[in-house]
Every structure is written in structure tokens, then in C-alpha cells.
mmCIF file of C-alpha atoms in Angstrom:
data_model
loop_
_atom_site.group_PDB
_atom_site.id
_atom_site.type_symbol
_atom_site.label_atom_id
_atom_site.label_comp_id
_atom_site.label_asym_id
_atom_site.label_seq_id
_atom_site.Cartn_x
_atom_site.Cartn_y
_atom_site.Cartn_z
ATOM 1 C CA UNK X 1 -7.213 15.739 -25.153
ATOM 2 C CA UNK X 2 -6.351 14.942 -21.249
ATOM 3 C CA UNK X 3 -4.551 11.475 -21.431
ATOM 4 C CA UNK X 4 -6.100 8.439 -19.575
ATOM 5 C CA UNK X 5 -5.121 7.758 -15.802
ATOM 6 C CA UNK X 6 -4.333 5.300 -13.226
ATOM 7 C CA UNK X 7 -3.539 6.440 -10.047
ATOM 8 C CA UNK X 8 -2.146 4.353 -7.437
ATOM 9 C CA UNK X 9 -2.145 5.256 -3.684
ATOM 10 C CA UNK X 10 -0.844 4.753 -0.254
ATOM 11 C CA UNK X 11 -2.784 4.833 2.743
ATOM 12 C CA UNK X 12 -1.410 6.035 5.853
ATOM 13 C CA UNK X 13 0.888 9.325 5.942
ATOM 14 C CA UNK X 14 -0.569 10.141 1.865
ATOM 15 C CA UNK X 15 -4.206 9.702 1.539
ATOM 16 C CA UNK X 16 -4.678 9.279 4.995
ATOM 17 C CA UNK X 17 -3.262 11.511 8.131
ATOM 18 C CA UNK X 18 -1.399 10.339 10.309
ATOM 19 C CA UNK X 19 -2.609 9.501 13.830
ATOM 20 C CA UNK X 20 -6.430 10.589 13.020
ATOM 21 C CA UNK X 21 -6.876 8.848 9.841
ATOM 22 C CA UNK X 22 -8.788 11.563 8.288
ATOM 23 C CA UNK X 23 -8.798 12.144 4.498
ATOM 24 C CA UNK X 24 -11.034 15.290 4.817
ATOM 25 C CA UNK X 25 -8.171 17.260 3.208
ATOM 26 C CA UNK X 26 -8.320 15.143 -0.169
ATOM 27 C CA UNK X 27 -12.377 15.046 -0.383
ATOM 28 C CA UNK X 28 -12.520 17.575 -3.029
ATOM 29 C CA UNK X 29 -9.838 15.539 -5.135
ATOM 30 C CA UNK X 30 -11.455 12.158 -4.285
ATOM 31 C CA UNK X 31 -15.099 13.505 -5.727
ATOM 32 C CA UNK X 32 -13.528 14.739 -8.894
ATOM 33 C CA UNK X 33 -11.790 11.388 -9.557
ATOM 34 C CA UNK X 34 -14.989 9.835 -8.892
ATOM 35 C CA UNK X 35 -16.606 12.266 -11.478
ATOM 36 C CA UNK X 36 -13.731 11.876 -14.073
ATOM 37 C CA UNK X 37 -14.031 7.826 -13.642
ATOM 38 C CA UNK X 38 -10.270 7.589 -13.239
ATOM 39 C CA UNK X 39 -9.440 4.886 -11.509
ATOM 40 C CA UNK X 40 -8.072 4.666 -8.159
ATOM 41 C CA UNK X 41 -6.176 1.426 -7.075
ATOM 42 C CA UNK X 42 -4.829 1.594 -3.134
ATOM 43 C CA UNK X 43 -1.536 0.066 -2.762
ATOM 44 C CA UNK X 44 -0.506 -0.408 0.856
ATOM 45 C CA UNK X 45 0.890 -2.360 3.697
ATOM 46 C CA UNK X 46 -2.657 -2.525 5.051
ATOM 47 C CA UNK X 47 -4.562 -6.160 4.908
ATOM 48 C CA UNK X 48 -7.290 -6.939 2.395
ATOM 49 C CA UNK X 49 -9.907 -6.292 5.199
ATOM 50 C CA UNK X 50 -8.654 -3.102 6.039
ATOM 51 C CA UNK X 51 -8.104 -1.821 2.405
ATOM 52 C CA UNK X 52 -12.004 -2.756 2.304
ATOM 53 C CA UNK X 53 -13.257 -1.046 4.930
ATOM 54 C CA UNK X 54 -11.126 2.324 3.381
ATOM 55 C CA UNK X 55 -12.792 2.018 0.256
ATOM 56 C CA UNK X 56 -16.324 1.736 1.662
ATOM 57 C CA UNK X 57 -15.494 5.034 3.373
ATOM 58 C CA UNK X 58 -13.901 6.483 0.074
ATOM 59 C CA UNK X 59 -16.650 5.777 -2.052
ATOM 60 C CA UNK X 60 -14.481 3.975 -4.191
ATOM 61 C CA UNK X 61 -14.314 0.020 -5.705
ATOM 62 C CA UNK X 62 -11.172 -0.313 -8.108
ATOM 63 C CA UNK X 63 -8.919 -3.138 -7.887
ATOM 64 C CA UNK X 64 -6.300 -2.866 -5.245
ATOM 65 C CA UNK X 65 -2.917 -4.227 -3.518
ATOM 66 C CA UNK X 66 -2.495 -5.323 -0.112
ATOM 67 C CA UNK X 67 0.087 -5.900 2.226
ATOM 68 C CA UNK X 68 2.943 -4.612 0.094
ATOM 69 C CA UNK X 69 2.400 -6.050 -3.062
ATOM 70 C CA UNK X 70 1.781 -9.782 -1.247
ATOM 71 C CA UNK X 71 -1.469 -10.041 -2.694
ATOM 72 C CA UNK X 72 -3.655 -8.457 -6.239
ATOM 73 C CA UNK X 73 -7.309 -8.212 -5.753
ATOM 74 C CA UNK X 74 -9.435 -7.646 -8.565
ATOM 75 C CA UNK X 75 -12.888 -7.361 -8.146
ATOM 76 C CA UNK X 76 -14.713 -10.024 -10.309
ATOM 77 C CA UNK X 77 -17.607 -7.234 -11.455
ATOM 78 C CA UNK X 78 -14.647 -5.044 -12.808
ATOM 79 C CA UNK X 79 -13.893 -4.867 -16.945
ATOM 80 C CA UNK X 80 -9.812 -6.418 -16.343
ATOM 81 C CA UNK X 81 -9.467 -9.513 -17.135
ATOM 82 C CA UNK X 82 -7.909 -11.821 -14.620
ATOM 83 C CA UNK X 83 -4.535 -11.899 -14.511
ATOM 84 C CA UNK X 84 -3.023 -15.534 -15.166
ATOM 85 C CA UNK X 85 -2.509 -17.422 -12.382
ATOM 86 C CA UNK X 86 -5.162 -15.653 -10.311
ATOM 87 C CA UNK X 87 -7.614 -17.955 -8.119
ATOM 88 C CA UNK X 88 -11.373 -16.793 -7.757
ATOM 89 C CA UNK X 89 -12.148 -15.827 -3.935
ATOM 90 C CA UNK X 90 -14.786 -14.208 -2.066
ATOM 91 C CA UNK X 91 -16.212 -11.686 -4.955
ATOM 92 C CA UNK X 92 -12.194 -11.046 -6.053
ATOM 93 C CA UNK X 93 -9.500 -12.767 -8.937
ATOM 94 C CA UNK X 94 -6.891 -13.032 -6.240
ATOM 95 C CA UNK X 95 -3.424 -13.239 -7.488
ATOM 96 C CA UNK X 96 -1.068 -13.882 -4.354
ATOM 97 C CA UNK X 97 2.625 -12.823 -5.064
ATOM 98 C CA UNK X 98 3.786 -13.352 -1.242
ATOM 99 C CA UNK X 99 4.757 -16.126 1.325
ATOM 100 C CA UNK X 100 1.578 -17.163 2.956
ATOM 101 C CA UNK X 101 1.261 -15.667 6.562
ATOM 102 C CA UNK X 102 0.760 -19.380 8.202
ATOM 103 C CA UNK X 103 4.524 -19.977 6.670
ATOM 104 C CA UNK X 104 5.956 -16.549 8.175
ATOM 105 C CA UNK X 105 4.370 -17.089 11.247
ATOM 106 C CA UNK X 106 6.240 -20.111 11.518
ATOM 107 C CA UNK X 107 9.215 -18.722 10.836
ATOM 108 C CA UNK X 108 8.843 -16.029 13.133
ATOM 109 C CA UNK X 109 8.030 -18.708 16.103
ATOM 110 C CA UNK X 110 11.329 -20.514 14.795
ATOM 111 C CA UNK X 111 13.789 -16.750 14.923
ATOM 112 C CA UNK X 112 12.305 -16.379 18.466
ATOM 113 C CA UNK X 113 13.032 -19.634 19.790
ATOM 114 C CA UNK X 114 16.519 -18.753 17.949
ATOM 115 C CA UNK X 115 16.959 -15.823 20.366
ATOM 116 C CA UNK X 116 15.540 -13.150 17.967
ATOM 117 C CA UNK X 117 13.180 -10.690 20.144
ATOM 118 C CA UNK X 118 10.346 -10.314 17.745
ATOM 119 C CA UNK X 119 6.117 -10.128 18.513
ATOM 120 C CA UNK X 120 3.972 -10.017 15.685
ATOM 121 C CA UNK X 121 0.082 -9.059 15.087
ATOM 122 C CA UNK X 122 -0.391 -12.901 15.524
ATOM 123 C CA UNK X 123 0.626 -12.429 19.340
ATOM 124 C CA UNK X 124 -1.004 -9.363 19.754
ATOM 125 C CA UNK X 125 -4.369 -8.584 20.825
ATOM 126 C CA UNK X 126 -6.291 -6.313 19.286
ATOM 127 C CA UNK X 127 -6.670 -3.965 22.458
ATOM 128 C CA UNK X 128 -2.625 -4.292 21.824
ATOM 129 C CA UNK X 129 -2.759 -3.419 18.381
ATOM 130 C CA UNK X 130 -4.908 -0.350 18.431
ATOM 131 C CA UNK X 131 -3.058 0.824 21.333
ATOM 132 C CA UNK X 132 0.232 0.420 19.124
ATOM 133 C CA UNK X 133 -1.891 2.094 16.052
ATOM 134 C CA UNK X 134 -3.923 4.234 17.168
ATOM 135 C CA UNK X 135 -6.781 2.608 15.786
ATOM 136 C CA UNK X 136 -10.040 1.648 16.912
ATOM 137 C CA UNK X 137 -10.671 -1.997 17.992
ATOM 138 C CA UNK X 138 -12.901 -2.701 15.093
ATOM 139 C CA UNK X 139 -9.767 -1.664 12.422
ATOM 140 C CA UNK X 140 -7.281 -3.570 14.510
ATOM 141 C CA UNK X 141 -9.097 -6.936 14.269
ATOM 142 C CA UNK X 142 -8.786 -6.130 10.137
ATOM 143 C CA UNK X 143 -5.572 -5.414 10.324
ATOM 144 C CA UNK X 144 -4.594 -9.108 12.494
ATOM 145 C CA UNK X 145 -6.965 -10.562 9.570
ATOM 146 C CA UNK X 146 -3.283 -11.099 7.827
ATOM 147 C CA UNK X 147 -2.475 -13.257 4.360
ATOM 148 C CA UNK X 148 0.747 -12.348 3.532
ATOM 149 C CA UNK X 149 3.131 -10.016 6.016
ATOM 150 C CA UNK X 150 3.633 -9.960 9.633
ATOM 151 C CA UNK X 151 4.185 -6.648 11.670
ATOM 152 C CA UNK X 152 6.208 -6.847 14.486
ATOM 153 C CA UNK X 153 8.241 -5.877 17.225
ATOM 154 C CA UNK X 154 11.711 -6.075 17.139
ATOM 155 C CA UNK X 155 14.761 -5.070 19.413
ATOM 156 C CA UNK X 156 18.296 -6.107 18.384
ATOM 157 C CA UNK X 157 20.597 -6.745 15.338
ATOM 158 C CA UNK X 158 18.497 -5.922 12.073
ATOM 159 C CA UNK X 159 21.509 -7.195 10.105
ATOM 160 C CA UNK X 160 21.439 -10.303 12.019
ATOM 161 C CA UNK X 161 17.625 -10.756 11.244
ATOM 162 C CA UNK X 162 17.915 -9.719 7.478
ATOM 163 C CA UNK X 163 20.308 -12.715 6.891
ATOM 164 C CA UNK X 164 18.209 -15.179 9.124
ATOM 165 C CA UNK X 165 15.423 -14.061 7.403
ATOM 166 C CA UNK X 166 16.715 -14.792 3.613
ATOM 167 C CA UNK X 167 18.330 -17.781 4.565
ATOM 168 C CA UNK X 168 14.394 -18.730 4.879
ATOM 169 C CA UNK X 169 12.869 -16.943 1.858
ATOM 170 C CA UNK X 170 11.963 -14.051 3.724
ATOM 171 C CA UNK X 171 13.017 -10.158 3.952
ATOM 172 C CA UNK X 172 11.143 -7.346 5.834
ATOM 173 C CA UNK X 173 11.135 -3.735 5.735
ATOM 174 C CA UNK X 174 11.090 -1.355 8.603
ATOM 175 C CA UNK X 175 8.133 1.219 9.109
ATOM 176 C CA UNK X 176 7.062 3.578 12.147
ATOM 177 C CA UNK X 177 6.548 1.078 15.010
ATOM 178 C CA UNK X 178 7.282 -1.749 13.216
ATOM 179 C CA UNK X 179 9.469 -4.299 10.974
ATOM 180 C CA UNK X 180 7.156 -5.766 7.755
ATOM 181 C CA UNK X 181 8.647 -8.968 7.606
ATOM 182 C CA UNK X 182 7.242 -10.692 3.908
ATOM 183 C CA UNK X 183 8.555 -12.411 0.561
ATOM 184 C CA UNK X 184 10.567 -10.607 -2.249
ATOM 185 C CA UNK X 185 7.254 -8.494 -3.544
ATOM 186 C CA UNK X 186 7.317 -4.493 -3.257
ATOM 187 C CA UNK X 187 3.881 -2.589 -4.390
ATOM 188 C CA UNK X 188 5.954 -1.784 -7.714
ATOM 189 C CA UNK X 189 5.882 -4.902 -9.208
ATOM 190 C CA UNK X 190 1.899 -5.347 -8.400
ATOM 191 C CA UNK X 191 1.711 -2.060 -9.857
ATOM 192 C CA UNK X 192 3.019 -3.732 -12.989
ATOM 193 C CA UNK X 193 0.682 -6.413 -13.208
ATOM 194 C CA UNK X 194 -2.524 -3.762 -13.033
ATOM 195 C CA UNK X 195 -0.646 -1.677 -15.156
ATOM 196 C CA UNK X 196 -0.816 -4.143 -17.668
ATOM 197 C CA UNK X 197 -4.335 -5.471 -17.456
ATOM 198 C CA UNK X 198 -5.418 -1.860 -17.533
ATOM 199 C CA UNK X 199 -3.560 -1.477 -20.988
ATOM 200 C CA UNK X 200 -5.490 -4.881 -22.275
ATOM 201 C CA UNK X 201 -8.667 -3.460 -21.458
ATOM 202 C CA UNK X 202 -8.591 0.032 -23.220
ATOM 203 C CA UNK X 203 -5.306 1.307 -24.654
ATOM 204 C CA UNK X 204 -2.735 3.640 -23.093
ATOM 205 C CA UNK X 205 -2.326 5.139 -19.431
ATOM 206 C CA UNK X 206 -0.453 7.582 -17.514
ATOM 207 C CA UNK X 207 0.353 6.348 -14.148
ATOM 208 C CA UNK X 208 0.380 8.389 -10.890
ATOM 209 C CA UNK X 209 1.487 7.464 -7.874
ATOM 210 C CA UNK X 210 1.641 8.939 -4.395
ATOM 211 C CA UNK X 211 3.633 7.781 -1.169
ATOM 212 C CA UNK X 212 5.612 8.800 1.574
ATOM 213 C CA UNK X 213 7.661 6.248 2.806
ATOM 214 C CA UNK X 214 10.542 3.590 1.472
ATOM 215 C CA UNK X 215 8.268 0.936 0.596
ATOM 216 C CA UNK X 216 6.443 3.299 -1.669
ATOM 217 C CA UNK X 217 9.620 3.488 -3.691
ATOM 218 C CA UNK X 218 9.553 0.974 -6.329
ATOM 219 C CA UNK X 219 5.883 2.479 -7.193
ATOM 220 C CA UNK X 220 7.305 5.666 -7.067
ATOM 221 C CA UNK X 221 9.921 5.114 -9.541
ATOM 222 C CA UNK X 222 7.755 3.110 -11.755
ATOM 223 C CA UNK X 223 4.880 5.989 -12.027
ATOM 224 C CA UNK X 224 5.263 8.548 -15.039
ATOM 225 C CA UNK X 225 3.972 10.981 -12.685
ATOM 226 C CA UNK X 226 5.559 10.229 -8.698
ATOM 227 C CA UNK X 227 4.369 12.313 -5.801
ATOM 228 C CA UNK X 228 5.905 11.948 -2.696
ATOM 229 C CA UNK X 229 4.005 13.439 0.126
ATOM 230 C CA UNK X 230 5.727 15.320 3.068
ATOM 231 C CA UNK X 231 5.818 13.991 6.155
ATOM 232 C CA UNK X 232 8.491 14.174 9.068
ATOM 233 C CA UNK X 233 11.211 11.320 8.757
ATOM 234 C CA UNK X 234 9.599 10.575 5.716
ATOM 235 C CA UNK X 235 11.124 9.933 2.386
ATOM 236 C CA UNK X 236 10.439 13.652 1.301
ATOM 237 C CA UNK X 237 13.405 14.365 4.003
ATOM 238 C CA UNK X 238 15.937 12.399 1.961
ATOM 239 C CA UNK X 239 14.105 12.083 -1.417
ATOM 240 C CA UNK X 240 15.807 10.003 -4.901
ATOM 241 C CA UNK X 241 16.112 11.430 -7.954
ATOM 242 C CA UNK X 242 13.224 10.754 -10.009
ATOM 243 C CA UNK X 243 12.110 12.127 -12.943
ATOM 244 C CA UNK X 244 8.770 14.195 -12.649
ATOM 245 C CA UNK X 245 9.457 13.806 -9.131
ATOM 246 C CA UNK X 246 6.731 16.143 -7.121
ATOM 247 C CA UNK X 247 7.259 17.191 -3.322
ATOM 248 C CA UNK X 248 4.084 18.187 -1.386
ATOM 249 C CA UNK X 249 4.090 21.304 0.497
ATOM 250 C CA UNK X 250 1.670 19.995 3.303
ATOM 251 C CA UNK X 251 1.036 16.720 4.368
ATOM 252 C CA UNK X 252 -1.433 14.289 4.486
ATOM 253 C CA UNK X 253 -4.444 14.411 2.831
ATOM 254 C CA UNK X 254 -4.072 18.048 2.375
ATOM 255 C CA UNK X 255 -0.946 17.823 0.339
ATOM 256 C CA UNK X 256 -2.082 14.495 -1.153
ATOM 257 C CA UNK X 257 -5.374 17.052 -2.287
ATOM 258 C CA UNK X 258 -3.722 19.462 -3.825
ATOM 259 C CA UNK X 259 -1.306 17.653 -5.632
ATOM 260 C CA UNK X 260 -3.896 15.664 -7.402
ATOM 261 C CA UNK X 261 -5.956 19.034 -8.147
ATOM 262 C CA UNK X 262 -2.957 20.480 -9.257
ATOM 263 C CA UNK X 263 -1.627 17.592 -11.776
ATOM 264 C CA UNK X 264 -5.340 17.562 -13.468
ATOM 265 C CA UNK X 265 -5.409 20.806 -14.166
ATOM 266 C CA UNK X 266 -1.679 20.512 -15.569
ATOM 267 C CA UNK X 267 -2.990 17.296 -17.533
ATOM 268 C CA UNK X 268 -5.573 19.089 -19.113
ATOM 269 C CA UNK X 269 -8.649 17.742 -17.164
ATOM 270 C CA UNK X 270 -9.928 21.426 -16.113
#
């Protein structure tokens, strides 16, 4: 008998191509997940807006984690249970692990004055943002629509910034275009919490998970089944040992296709 799943999944540069945005490479993998009922939770640097316009177009409306791991949104129709501590919000049991964005935009304002050269979403507009993105207009006003991270801009000592940063309860991780800068939360430790509630609910899972870059690597290393997805300057250049560890051969939602295909089939699911 094919063992329950939870699959958790990045966005951009995994699900999603990069640049274009398209997932038509995975829409044969997406349909049979849908079919199968096995549960797929996004778990990205994107904002809660943003991770809700995705799953509209994905067809798909599982709990999911946004902006890092800042923030756990379970939809209040679903069969979890709300995690303790959770507040009810807008149709969701919101559990918020991260600094709140009013607080790191703050800080931010405060580094700058300090002589740090950093511009964040908040001083972008977003014409700016979706020329920085590639975006449209539409998805760069959801991604500004921020709760617990701050993209930004940033030219000089990272060092420098990592230290000014913790002295203030903050850290940040570096992307593409742009430094993250956030609380101590990584998508591994949300991963944990749904992990959990999922087990509550109806007995034992297998967890997937599929990434491409360095903040994907606590979920990566947590998964029983971690696929990293290739992508140039991505983590599949330099990738950790890790057990099970999987490598796409193509990237993007083509690799990100196969691989689940592929792992089904090995699972037992047909």
C-alpha cells in the first residue's frame, strides 16, 4: 500500500520558471496530486497575497507558508486543527512565527539613516517592483502587501549588516536581486508545525519537499524525500549531503514534473 503524503513546495525556480512564471511543465503532476488528494502546502518567500493568487491558478487550497516561514496559514474550512497560539483572520488560523513588517521597516529606516544603503518593497513602487521581478503590476502590488520580511536592495558590507541586523532581532538571507531581511524562522521549522497537525489529523506521512535555493534548505533536510531542482547558481551547483537527496535533470516546472511523476510511481501510487 502507497504510504500517505505531504508535499511541500517552493515557488519560483521549482514549481514555477523562472522569468515567465509558467508551471505548464508540472500540469500533468499537479492534476494527479489533485486526483490522489495528496496534499500540497506552498512554502515560499512569496507574501500571503501572492501565495493566493498561485493557488487560484493551481487549482489547489491546502494550508500554506509565507514569507519564509514568517507566517502559517491554515485555512479555517480545512480538517487540521489550529495550531496553538494561532489567531483567526480573514477565512485562515494564522500562526505568525516572524517580526512584524511595521517593526522591520523601522529598522530598516533606522540602518539607512546609519549609513547602510538599503531600499525595500516599502520604498518601491510597484512599476519598480515588477520591473525588478519581472512581474506584472497586478502581482507586484501582492507582493508589497508584506507581514513579515522585507526585500531589498543592498550595496556594501553584508557582514557589517548581518551584525547590525542581530544586534536588533533581525537576520536576512540573500536571493537573486535581493537580501530577505526577517526574524530567526526558515520554511523548515513551519514545515514542522504542519507536519505535526497533519499527523493529529490522520496518522503517519511521508514528507516531500522540493526547492532550489538556500532558504529551501532547512525544508530540504527535514523532508524524507528532498528534491532539489536544477537551476543555474542554484543550490543543485553546490548541493549538501542529504539522504534521499534527488537532483533534477531539467529545471523548472519541467524537472519539478517529472520528479514528482517519477517518485509516485517509485512510491507505489501507479
Amino acid at each position: 500500500m502507497a504510504k500517505k503524503l505531504l508535499i511541500f513546495t517552493d515557488l519560483d525556480g521549482t514549481l514555477l520558471d523562472l522569468r515567465s512564471y509558467s508551471f505548464a511543465g508540472a500540469e500533468e503532476a499537479l492534476r494527479v496530486l489533485r486526483e490522489l488528494q495528496i496534499p500540497m502546502i506552498i512554502a515560499t518567500s512569496k507574501t500571503r497575497r501572492e501565495i493566493e493568487f498561485w493557488q487560484q491558478r493551481l487549482g489547489i487550497r491546502d494550508p500554506f507558508i509565507a514569507e519564509n516561514g514568517g507566517g502559517i496559514f491554515i485555512p479555517k474550512d480545512s480538517s487540521l486543527p489550529p495550531p496553538e497560539g494561532a489567531r483567526d483572520t480573514d477565512g485562515y488560523f494564522v500562526l505568525s512565527r516572524g517580526v512584524p513588517y511595521a517593526t522591520i521597516r523601522r529598522i530598516v529606516q533606522d540602518l539607512r539613516q546609519r549609513g547602510f544603503r538599503l531600499r525595500g518593497f516599502g520604498d518601491m513602487s510597484p512599476q519598480e517592483v515588477a520591473q525588478l521581478t519581472h512581474m506584472t503590476e497586478e502581482e507586484a502590488q501582492l507582493a508589497k502587501e508584506r507581514e513579515f520580511t522585507e526585500p531589498c536592495l543592498f550595496e556594501g558590507d553584508e557582514e557589517a549588516l548581518r551584525v547590525a541586523l542581530k544586534e536588533r532581532g533581525l537576520t536576512f538571507w540573500r536571493g537573486g536581486h535581493f537580501i530577505h531581511i526577517q526574524g530567526f524562522h526558515d520554511k523548515g521549522q513551519a514545515m514542522e508545525v504542519l507536519e505535526g497537525l497533519y499527523r493529529m489529523k490522520g496518522g503517519d506521512f511521508e514528507t516531500v519537499a522540493l526547492g532550489d535555493s538556500p532558504n529551501d534548505l532547512p525544508m530540504l533536510q527535514r523532508a524524507r524525500w528532498p528534491i532539489i531542482i536544477r537551476r543555474t547558481r542554484g543550490i543543485s551547483e553546490r548541493a549538501p549531503r542529504i539522504d534521499q537527496l534527488t537532483i533534477t535533470q531539467e529545471e523548472g516546472s519541467r524537472g519539478w514534473g517529472k520528479a514528482i511523476l517519477e517518485l509516485l510511481r517509485r512510491l507505489g501510487y501507479g
